[in-house]
PDB file of C-alpha atoms in Angstrom:
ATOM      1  CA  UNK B   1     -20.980  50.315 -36.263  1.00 80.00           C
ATOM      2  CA  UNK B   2     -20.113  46.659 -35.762  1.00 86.00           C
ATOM      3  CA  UNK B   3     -16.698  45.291 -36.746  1.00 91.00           C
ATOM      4  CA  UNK B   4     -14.696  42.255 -35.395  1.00 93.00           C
ATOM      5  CA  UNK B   5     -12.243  43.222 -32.144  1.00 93.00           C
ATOM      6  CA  UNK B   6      -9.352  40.761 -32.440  1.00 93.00           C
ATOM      7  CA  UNK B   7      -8.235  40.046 -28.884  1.00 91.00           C
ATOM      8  CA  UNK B   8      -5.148  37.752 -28.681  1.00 87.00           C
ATOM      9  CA  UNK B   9      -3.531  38.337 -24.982  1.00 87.00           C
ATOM     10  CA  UNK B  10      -2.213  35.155 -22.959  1.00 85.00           C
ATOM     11  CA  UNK B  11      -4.155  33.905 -19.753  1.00 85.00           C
ATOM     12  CA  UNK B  12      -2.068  35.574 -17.677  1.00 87.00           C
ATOM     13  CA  UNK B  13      -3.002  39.136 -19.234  1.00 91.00           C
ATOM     14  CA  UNK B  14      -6.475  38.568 -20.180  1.00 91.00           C
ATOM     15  CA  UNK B  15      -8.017  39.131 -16.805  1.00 91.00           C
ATOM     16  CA  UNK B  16      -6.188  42.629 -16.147  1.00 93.00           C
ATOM     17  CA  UNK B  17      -6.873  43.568 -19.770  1.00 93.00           C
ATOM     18  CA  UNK B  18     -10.876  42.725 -18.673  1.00 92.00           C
ATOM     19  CA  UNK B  19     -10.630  44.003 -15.774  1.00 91.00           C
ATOM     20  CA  UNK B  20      -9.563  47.972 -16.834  1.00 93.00           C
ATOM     21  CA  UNK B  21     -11.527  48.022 -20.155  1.00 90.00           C
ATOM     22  CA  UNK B  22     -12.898  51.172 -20.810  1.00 90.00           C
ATOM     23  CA  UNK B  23     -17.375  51.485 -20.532  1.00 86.00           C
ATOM     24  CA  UNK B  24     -17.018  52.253 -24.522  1.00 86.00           C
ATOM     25  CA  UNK B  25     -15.372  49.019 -25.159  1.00 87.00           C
ATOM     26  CA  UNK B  26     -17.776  47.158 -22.964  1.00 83.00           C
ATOM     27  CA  UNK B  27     -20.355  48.191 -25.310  1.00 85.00           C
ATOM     28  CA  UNK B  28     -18.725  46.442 -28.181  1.00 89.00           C
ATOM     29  CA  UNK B  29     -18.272  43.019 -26.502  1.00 88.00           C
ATOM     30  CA  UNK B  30     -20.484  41.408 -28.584  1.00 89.00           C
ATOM     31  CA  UNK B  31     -17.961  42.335 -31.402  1.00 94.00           C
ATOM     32  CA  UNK B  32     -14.981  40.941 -29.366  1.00 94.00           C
ATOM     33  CA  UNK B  33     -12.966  37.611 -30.978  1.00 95.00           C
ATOM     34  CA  UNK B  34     -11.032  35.843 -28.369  1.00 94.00           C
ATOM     35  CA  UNK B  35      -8.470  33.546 -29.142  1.00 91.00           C
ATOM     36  CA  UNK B  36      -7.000  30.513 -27.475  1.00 87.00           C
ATOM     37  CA  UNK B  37      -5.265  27.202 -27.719  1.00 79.00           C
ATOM     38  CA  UNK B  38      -1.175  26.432 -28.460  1.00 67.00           C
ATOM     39  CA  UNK B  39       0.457  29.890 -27.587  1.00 64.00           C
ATOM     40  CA  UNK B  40      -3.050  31.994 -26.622  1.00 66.00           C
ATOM     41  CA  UNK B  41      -3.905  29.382 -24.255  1.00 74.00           C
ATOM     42  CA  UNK B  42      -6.440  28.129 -22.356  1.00 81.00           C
ATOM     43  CA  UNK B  43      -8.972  31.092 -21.534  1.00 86.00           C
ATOM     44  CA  UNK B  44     -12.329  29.827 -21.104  1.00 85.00           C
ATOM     45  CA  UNK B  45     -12.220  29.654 -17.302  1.00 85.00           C
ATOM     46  CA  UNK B  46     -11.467  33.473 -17.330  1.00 88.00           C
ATOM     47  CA  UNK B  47     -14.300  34.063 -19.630  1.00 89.00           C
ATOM     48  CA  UNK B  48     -16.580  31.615 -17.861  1.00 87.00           C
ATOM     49  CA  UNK B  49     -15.679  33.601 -14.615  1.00 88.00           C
ATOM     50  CA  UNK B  50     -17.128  36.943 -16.252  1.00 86.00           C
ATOM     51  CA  UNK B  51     -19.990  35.621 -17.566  1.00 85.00           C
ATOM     52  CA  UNK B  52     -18.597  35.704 -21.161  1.00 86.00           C
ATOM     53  CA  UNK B  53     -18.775  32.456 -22.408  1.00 84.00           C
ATOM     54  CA  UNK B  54     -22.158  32.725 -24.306  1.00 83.00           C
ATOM     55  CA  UNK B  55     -23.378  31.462 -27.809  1.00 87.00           C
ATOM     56  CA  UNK B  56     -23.003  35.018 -29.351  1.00 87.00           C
ATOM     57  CA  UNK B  57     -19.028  35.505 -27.863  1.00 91.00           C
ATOM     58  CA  UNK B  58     -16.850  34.959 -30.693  1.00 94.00           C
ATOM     59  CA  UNK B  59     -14.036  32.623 -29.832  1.00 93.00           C
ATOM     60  CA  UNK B  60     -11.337  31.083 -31.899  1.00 93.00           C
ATOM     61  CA  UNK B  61      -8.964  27.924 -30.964  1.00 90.00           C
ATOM     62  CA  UNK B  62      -5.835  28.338 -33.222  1.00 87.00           C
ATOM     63  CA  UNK B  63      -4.878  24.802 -33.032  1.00 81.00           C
ATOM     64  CA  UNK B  64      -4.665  24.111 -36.818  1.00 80.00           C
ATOM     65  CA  UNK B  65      -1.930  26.219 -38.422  1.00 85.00           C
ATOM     66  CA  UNK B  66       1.201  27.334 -37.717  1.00 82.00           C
ATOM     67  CA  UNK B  67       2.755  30.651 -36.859  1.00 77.00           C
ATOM     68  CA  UNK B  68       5.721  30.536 -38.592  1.00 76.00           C
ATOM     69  CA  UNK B  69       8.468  33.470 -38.747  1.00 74.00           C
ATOM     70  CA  UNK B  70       8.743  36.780 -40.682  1.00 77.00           C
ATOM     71  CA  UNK B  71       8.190  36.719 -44.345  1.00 75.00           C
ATOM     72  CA  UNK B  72       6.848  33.052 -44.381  1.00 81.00           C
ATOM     73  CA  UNK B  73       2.985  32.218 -44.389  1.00 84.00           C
ATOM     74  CA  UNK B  74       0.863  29.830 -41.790  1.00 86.00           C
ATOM     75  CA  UNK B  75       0.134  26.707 -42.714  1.00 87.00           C
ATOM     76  CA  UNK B  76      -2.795  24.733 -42.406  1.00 88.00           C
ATOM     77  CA  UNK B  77      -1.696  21.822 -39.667  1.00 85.00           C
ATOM     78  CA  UNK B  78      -5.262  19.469 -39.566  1.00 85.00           C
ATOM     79  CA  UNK B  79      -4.825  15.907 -40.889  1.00 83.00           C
ATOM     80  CA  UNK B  80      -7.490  14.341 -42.652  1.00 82.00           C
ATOM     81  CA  UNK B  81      -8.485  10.571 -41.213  1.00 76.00           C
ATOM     82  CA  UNK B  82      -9.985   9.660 -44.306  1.00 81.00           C
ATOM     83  CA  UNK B  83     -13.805   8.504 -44.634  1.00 86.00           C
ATOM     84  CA  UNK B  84     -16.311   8.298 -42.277  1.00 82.00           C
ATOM     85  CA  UNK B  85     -19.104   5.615 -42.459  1.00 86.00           C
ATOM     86  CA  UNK B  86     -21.323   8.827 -44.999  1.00 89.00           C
ATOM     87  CA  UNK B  87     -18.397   9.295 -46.516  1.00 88.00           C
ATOM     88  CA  UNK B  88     -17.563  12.555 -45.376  1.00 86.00           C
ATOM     89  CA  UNK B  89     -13.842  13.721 -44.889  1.00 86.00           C
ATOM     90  CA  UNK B  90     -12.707  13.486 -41.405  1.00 82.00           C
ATOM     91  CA  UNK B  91     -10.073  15.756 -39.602  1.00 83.00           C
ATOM     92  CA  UNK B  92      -8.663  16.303 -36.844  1.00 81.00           C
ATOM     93  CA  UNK B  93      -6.419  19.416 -35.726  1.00 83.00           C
ATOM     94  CA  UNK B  94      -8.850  22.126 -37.466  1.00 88.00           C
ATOM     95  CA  UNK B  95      -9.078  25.401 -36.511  1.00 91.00           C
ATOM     96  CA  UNK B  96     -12.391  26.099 -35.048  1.00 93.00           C
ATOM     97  CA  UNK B  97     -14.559  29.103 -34.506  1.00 95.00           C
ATOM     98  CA  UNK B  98     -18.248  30.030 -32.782  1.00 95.00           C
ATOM     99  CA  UNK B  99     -20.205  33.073 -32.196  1.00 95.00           C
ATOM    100  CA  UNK B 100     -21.355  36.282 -33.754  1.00 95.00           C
ATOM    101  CA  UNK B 101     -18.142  36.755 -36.380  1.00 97.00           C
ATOM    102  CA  UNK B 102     -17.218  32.436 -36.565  1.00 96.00           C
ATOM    103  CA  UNK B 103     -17.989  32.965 -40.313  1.00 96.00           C
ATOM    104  CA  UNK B 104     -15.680  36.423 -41.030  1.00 95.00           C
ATOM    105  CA  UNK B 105     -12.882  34.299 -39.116  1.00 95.00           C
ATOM    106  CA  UNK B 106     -13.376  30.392 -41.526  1.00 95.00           C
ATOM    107  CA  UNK B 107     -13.679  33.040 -44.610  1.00 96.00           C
ATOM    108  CA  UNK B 108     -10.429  34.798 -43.387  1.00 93.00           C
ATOM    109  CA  UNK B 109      -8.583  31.284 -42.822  1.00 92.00           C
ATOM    110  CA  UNK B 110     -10.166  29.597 -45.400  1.00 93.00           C
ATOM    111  CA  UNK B 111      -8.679  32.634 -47.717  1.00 92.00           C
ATOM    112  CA  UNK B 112      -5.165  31.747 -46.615  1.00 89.00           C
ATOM    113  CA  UNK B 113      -5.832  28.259 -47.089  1.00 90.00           C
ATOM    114  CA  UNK B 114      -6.752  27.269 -43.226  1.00 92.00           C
ATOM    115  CA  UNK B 115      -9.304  24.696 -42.685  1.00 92.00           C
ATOM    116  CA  UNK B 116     -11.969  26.038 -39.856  1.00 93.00           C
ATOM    117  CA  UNK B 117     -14.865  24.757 -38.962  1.00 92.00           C
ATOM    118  CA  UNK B 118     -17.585  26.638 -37.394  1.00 95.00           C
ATOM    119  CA  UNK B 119     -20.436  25.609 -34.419  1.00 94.00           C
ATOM    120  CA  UNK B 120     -22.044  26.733 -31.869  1.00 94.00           C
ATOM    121  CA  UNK B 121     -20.410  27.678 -28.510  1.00 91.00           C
ATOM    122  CA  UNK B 122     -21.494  23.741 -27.207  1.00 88.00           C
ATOM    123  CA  UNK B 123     -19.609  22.110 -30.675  1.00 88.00           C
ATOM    124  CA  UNK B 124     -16.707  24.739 -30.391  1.00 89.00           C
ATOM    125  CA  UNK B 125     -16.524  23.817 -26.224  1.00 86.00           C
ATOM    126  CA  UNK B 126     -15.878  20.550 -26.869  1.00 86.00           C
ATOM    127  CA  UNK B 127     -13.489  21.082 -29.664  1.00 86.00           C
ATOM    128  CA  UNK B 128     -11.430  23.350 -27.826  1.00 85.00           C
ATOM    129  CA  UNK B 129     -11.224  20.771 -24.499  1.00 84.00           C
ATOM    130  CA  UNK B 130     -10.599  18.010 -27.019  1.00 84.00           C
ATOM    131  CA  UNK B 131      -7.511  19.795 -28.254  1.00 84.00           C
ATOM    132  CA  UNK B 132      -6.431  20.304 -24.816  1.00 83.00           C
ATOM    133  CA  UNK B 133      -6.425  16.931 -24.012  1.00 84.00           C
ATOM    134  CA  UNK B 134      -4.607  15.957 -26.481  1.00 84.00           C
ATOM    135  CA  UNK B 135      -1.745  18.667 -26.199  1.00 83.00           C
ATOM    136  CA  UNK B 136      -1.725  17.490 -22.242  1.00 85.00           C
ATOM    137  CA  UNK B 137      -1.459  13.838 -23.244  1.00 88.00           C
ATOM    138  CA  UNK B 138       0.628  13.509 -26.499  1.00 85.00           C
ATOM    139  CA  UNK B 139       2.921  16.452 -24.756  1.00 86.00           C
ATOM    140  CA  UNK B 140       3.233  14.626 -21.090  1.00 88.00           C
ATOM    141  CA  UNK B 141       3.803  11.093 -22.796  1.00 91.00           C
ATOM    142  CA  UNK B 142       6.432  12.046 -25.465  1.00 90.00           C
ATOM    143  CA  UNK B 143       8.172  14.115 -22.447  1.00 90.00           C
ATOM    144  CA  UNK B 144       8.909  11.152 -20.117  1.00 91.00           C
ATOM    145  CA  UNK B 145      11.062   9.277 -22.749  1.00 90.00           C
ATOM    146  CA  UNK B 146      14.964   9.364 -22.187  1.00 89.00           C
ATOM    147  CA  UNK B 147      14.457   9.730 -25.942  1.00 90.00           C
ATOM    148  CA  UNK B 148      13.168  12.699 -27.095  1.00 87.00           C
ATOM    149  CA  UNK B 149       9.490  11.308 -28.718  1.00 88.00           C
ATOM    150  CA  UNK B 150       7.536  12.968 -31.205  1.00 86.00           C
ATOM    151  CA  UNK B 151       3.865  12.895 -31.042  1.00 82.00           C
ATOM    152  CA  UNK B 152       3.597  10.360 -34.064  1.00 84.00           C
ATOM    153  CA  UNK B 153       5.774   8.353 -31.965  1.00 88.00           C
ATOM    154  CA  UNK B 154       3.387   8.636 -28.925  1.00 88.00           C
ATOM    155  CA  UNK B 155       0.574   7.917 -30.763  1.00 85.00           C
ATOM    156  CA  UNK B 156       2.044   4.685 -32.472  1.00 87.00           C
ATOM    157  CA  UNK B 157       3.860   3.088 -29.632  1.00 91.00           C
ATOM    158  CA  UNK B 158       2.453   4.263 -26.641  1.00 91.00           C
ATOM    159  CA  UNK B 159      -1.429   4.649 -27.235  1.00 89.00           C
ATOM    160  CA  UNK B 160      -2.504   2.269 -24.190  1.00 92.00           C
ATOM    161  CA  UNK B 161      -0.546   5.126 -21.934  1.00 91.00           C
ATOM    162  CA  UNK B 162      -2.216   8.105 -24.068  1.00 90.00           C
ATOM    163  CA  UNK B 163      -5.511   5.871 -24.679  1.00 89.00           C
ATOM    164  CA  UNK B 164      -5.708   5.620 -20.740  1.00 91.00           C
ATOM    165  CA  UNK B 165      -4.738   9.140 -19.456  1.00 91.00           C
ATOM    166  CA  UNK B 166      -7.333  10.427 -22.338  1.00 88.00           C
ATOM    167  CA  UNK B 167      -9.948   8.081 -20.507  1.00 89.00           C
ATOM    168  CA  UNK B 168      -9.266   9.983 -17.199  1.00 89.00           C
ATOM    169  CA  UNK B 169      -9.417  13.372 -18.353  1.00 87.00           C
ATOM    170  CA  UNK B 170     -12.605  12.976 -20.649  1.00 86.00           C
ATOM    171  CA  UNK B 171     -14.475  11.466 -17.002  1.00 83.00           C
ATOM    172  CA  UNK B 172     -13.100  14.751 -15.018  1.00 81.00           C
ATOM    173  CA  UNK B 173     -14.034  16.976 -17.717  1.00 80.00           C
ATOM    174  CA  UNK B 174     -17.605  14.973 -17.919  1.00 76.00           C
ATOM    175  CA  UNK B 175     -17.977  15.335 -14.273  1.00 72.00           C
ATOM    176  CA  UNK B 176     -16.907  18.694 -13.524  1.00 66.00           C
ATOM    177  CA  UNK B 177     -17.583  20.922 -16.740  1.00 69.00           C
ATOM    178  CA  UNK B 178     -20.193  18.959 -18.467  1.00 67.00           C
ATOM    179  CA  UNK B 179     -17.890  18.267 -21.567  1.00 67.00           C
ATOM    180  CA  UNK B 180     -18.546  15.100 -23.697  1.00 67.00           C
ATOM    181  CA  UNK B 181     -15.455  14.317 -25.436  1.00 60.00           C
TER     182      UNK B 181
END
């Protein structure tokens, strides 16, 4: 009776596809994955709009592996910082899931060798906004070089720029969405 429901439209689909669903498939919500980040992007205003951005909505932000061609597997894209002061492993870059199926998504990624961590919708919230700073800033900085600038290159010769931009958007996102980066 109750099986994941994979739904990976872009933004600018997601509110028709909503929209015209069927009253059988809005009994299975609760069983719908939503995905967003790099090329699902950002959907949580849509979802927020419909009420559906709830601790038991399964969502998924794809940020840490990539989608390569045919015949070649994803990759696992997170970095690993090193230690934190317990000694813990941290990373940055992870896939992240929350909600009823978070676990059946890490076990699926973590079976292809994915790093995803799981929360709830609060944790995952602020993951997902995190990574969307960052793809705003690293993406905007590296852009207005008459070179063309990799993020590595952002981050080790212009991280007052970044550093200061990342400042801004962490008080907006404070202020307006209640998000503590």
């Amino acid at each position: 009776n109750s099986f994941p429901i994979y739904i990976a439209i872009p933004p600018t689909q997601l509110e028709d596809f909503l929209d015209n669903l069927p009253q059988p498939w809005l009994e299975k919500f609760d069983d719908f994955v939503f995905f967003s980040g790099r090329e699902c992007g950002m959907i949580e205003p849509i979802l927020r709009k419909r009420g559906m951005c709830r601790e038991a909505t399964t969502q998924v932000e794809v940020h840490g592996f990539s989608t390569p061609g045919k015949g070649r597997f994803p990759q696992d894209l997170s970095v690993s910082f090193g230690l934190d002061a317990q000694g813990e492993e941290k990373l940055t870059g992870e896939t992240s899931a929350c909600g009823k199926w978070a676990g059946a998504v890490a076990e699926r990624m973590e079976n292809n060798f994915i790093r995803c961590r799981t929360g709830f919708y609060r944790d995952w919230r602020r993951w997902m906004w995190e990574m969307a700073a960052y793809d705003a800033v690293f993406n905007l900085v590296g852009a207005v070089r008459d070179e063309p600038t990799s993020h590595k290159a952002v981050a080790l010769y212009y991280e007052e720029e970044a550093g200061d931009m990342l400042w801004e958007i962490t008080n907006k996102l404070r202020g307006y969405l209640a998000v503590t980066l």
